[in-house]
Short mmCIF file of C-alpha atoms and ligand atoms in Angstrom, two decimals:
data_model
loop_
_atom_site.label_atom_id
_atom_site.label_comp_id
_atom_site.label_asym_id
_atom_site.label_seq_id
_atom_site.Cartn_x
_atom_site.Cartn_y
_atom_site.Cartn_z
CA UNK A 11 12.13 -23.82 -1.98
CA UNK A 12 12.83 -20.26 -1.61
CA UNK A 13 10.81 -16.95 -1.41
CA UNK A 14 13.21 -14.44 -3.26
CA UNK A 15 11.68 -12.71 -6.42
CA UNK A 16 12.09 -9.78 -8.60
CA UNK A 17 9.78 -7.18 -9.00
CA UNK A 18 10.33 -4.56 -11.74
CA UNK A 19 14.15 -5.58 -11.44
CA UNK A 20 14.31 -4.98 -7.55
CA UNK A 21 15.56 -8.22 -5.66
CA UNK A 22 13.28 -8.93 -2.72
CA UNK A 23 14.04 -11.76 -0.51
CA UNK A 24 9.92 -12.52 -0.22
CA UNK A 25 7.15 -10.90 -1.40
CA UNK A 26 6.32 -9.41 1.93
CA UNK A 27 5.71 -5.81 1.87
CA UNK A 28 5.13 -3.44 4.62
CA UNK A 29 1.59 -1.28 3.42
CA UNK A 30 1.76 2.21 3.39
CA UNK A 31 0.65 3.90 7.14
CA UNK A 32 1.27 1.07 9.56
CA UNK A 33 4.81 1.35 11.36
CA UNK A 34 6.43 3.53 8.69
CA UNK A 35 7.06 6.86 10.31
CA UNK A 36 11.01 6.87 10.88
CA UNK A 37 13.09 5.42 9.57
CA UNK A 38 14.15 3.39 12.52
CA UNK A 39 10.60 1.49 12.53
CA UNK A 40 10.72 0.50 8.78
CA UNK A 41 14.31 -1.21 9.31
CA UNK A 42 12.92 -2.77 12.24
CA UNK A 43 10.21 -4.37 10.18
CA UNK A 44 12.57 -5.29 7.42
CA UNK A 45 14.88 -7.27 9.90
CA UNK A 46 11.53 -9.04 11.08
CA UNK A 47 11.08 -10.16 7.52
CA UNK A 48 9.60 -8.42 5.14
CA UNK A 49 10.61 -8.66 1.90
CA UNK A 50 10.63 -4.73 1.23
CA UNK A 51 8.91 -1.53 3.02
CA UNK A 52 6.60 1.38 2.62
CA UNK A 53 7.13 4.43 3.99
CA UNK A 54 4.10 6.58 5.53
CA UNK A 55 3.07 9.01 2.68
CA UNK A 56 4.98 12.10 2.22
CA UNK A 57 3.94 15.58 1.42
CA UNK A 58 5.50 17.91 0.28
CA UNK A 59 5.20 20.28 3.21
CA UNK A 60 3.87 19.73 6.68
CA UNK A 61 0.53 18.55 6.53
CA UNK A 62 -1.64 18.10 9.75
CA UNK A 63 -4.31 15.01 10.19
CA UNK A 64 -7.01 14.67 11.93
CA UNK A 65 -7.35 15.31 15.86
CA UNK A 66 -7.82 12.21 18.12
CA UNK A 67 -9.79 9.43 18.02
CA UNK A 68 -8.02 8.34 14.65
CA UNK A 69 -8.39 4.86 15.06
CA UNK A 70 -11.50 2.34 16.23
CA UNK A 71 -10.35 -1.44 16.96
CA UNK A 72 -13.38 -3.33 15.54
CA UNK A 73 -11.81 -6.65 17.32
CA UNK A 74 -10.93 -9.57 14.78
CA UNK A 75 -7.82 -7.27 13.64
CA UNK A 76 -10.39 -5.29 11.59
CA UNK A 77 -9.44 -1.48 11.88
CA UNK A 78 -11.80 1.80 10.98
CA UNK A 79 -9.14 4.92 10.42
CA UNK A 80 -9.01 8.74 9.66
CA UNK A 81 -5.85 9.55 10.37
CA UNK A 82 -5.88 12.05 8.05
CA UNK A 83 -2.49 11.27 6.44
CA UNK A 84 -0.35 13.85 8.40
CA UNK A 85 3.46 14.15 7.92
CA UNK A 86 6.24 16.95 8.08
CA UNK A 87 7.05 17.27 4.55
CA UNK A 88 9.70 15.97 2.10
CA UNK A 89 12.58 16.83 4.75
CA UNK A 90 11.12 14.89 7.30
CA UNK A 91 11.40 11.81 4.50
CA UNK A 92 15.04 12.53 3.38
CA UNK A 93 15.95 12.16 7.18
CA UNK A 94 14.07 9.34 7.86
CA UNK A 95 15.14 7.58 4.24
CA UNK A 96 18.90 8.10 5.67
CA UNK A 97 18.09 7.10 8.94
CA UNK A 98 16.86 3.40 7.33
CA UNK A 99 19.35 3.01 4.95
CA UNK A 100 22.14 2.90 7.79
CA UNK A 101 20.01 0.13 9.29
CA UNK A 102 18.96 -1.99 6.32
CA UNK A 103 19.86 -2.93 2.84
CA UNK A 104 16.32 -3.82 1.96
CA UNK A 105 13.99 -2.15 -0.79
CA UNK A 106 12.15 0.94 0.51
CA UNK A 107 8.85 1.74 -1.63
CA UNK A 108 8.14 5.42 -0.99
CA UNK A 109 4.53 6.71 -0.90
CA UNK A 110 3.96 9.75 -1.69
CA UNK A 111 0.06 12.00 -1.48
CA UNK A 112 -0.80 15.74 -2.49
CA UNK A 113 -3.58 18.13 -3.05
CA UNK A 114 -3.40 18.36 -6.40
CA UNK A 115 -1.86 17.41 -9.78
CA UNK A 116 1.14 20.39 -9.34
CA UNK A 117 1.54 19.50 -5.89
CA UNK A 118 2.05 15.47 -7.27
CA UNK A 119 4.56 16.48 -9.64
CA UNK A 120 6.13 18.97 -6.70
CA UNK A 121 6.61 15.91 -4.11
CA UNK A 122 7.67 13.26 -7.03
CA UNK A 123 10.29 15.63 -8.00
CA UNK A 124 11.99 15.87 -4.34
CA UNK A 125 11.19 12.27 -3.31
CA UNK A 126 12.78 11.01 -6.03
CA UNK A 127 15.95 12.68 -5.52
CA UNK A 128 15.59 10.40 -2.84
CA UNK A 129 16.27 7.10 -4.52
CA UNK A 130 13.63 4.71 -3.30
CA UNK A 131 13.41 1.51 -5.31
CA UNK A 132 9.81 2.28 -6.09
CA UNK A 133 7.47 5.24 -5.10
CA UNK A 134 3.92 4.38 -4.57
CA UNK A 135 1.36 7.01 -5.90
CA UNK A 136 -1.47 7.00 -2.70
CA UNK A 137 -4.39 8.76 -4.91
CA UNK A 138 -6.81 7.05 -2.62
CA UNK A 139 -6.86 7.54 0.70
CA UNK A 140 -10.54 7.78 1.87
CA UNK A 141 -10.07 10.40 4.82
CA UNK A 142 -9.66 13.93 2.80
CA UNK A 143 -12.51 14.19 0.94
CA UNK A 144 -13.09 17.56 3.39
CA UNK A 145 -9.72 18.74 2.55
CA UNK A 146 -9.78 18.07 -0.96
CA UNK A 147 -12.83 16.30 -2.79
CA UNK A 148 -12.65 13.12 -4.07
CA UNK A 149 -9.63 11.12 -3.79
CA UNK A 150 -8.22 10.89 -7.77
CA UNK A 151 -8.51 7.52 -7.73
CA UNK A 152 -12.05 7.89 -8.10
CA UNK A 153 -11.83 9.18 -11.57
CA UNK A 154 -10.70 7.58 -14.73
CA UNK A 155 -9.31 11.13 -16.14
CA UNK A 156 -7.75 11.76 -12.62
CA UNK A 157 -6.25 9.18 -11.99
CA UNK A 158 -4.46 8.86 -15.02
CA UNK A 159 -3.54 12.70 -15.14
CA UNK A 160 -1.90 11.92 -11.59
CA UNK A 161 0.23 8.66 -12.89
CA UNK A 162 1.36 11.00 -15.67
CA UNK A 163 2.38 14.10 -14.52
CA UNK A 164 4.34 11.96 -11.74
CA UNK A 165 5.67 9.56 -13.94
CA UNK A 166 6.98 12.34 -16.35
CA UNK A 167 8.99 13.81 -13.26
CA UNK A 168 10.44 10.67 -11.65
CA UNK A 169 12.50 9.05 -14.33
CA UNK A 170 13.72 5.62 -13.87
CA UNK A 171 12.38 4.72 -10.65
CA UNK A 172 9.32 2.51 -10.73
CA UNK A 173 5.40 4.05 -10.20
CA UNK A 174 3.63 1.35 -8.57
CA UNK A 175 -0.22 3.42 -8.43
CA UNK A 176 -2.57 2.78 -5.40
CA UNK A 177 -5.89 2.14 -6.10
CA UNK A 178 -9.39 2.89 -4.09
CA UNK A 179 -11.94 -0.38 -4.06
CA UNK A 180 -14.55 2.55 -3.41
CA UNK A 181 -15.40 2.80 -7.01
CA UNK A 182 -18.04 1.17 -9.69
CA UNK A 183 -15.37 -0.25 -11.61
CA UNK A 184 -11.62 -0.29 -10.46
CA UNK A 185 -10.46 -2.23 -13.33
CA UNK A 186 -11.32 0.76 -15.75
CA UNK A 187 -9.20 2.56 -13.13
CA UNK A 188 -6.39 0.19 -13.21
CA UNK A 189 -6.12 0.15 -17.32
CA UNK A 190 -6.43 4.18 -17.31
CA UNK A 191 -3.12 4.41 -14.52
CA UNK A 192 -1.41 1.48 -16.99
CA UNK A 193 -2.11 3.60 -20.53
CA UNK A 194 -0.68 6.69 -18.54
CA UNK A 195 2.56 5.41 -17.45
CA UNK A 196 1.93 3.06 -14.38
CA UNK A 197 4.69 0.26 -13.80
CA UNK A 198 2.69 -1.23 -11.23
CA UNK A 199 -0.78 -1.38 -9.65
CA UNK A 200 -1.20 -1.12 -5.57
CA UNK A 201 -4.55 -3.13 -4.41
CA UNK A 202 -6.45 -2.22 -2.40
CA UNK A 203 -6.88 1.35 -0.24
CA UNK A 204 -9.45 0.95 3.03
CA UNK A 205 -12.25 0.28 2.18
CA UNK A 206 -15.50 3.32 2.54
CA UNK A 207 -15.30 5.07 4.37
CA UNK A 208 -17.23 3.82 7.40
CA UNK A 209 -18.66 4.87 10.20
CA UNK A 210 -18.79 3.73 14.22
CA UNK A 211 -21.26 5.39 16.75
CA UNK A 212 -20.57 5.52 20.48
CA UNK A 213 -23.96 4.74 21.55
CA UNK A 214 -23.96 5.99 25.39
CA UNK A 215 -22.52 9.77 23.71
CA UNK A 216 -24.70 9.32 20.67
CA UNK A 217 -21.40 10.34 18.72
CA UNK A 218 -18.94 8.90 16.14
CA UNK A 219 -16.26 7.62 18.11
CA UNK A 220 -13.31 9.10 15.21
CA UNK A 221 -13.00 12.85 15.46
CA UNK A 222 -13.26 12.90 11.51
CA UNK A 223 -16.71 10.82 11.90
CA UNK A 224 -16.17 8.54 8.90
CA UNK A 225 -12.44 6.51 8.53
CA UNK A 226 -11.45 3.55 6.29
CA UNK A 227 -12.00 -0.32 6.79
CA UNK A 228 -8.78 -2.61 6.71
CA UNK A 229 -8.43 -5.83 8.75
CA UNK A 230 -9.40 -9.19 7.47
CA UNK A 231 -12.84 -8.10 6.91
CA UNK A 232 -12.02 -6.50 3.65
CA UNK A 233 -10.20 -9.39 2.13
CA UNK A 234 -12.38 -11.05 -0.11
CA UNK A 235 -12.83 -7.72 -1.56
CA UNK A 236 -9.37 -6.77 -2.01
CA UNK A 237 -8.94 -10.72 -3.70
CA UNK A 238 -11.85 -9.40 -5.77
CA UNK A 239 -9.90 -6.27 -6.81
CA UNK A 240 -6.69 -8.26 -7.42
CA UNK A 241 -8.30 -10.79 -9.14
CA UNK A 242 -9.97 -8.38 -11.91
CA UNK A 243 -7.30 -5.83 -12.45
CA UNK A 244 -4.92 -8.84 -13.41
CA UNK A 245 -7.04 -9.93 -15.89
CA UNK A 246 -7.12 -6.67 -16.99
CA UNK A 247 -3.63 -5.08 -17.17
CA UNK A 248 -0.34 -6.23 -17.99
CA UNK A 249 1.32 -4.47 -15.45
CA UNK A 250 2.01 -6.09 -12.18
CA UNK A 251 0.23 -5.94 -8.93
CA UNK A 252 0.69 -5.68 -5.42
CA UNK A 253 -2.16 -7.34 -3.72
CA UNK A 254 -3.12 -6.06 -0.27
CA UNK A 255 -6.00 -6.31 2.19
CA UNK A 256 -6.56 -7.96 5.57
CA UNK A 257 -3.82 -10.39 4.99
CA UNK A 258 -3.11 -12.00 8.18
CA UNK A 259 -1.94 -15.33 7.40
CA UNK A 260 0.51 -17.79 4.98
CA UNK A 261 -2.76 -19.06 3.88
CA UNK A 262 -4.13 -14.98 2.86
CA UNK A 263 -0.81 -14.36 1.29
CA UNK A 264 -0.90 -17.25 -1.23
CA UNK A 265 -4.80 -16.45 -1.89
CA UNK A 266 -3.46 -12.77 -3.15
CA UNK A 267 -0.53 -14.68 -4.98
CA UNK A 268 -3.15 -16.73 -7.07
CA UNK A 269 -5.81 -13.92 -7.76
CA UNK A 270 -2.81 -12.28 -9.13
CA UNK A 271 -0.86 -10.43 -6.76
CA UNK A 272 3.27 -10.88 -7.74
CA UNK A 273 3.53 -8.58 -4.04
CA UNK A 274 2.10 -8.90 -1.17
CA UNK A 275 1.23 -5.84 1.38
CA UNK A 276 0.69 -6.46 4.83
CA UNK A 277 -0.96 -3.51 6.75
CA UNK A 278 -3.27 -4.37 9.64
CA UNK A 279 -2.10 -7.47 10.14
CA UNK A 280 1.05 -5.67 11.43
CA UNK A 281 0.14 -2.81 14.03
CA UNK A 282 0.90 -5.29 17.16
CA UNK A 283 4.18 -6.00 15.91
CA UNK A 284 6.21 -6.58 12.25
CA UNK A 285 7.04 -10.39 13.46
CA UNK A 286 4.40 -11.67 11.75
CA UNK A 287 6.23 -11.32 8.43
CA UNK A 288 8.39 -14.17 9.19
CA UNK A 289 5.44 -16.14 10.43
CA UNK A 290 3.41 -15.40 7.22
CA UNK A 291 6.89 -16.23 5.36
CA UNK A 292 7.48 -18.82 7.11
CA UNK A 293 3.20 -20.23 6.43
CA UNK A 294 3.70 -19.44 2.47
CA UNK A 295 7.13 -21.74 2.70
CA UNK A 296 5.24 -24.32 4.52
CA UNK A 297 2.34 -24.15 1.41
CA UNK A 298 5.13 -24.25 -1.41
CA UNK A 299 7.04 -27.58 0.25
CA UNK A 300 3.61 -29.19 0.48
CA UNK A 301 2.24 -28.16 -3.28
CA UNK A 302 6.02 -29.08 -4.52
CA UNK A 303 6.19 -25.60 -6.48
CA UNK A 304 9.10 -23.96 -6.91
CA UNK A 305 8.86 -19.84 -6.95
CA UNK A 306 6.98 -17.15 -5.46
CA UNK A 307 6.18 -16.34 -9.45
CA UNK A 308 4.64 -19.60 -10.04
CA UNK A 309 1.79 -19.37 -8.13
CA UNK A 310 1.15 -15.56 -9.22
CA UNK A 311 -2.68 -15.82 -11.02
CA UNK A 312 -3.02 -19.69 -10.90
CA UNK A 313 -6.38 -19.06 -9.96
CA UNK A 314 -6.91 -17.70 -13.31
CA UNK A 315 -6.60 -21.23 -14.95
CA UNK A 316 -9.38 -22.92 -15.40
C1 DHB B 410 -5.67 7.23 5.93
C2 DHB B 410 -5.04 7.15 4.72
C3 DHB B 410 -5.37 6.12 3.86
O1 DHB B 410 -4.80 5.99 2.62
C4 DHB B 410 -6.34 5.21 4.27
O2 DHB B 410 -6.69 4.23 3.43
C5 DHB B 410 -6.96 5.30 5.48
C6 DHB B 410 -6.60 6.32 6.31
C7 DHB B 410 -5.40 8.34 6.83
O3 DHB B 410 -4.26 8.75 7.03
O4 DHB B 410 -6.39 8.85 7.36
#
């Protein structure tokens, strides 16, 4: 059996992807995942001008690969991404997903606009990033009206290229979410953000260990709830989904491929080092030979069947 598939008419040779934020700063790093197997990558999100994160501590290990972050999303701007977009394409062939964050609605449009002059093969709206509420209120994916305003004014701007719209799990009801992004223009729904945000206490300073005192959960802890997420949203949209959250495993990745995911994002699981894609390829394979299915696509929602 083989892992190829096509999503929204790119070829990927698995359904690996690299999640937005882990080991996608240059452009050097993403090809360096994509030659250790994944299937396609996400770039770090891009602003449209420098923007400046949070001061260190950024990240807390919680041990078990579980991860509490406030990076605070910082970048150089759309320059910074044009260079780093060349830099990868001179290294790898492979589909590079583009995620992109702003302020606000103008400033979407603003950064959709020069990123897409880009060419990625997709661009991934991040409208949920837990860790600028400060900065800017609640992230848009928080909002049915938001979010949907966001999907369209970036949608409007990009053309062709596919809009594959990340979601928060920090919300009553993210399938609501999901069908608002899909009614606005959304080719494809991104599941799930960190979960949060939490919170860790260094008990001998009495003080949050992260400078920005609360950060976002990822690691295998979150999983069921990202399944959860997947799960629901394809039962609710036609649209399809890429399924991510504390994936560590062959076995996680063809749990997301049954609740519904056609993609798979791998975040987390990856920050020591982008050779577990093969392994996780290599577990999924493993699954397929023993089941005696076919294709990637086969397995996509099975668990819906009753
Ligand atoms: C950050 C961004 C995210 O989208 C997220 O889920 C967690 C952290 C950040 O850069 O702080």
């Amino acid at each position: 059996m083989q892992l190829k598939t096509n999503f929204l008419g790119i070829h990927l040779e698995n359904p690996l992807v690299l999640a937005s934020g882990i080991l996608g700063t240059t452009g050097a790093s993403l090809a360096r995942v994509a030659k250790n197997g994944a299937g396609a990558v996400t770039s770090k999100s891009t602003w449209l001008k420098r923007h400046a994160g949070h001061p260190n501590p950024t990240v807390v290990d919680l041990g078990d690969g579980n991860l509490l972050n406030a990076v605070g999303l910082p970048h150089s701007g759309t320059e910074e991404t044009r260079i780093e977009f060349e830099n990868f394409r001179k290294l790898s062939q492979k589909p590079l997903f583009a995620s992109i964050a702003a302020r606000n609605l103008k400033e979407f449009g603003e950064t959709a606009a020069a990123v897409a002059k880009l060419k990625p093969d997709l661009i991934e709206l991040n409208i949920s990033c837990p860790n600028v509420e400060d900065e800017f209120g609640k992230p848009f994916a928080c909002d049915v009206n938001d979010a949907a305003e966001a999907t369209r004014i970036v949608k409007k701007v990009i053309g062709e290229i596919p809009l594959a719209v990340k979601l928060s799990p920090n919300v009553a009801n993210i399938t609501e979410i999901a069908q608002s992004v899909e009614a606005a223009g959304a080719d494809a729904i991104t599941a799930i953000n960190t979960v949060g945000p939490g919170m860790v206490i260094d008990i001998e300073t009495a003080q949050p260990i992260l400078a920005n005192k609360f950060g976002g959960l990822s690691g295998p802890a979150i999983r069921p709830i990202a399944v959860k997420a997947v799960f629901e949203i394809f039962a609710a949209v036609k649209i399809p989904i890429i399924g991510m959250g504390g994936v560590t495993t062959g076995r996680d990745a063809v749990e997301m491929l049954q609740a519904g995911a056609s993609l798979v994002g791998i975040g987390s699981a990856a920050k020591d080092g982008s050779e577990i894609f093969g392994k996780i390829a290599a577990e999924i394979v493993e699954f397929y030979e023993r089941k005696k299915i076919k294709n990637v696509a086969d397995l996509v929602g099975i668990a819906h069947k009753s």
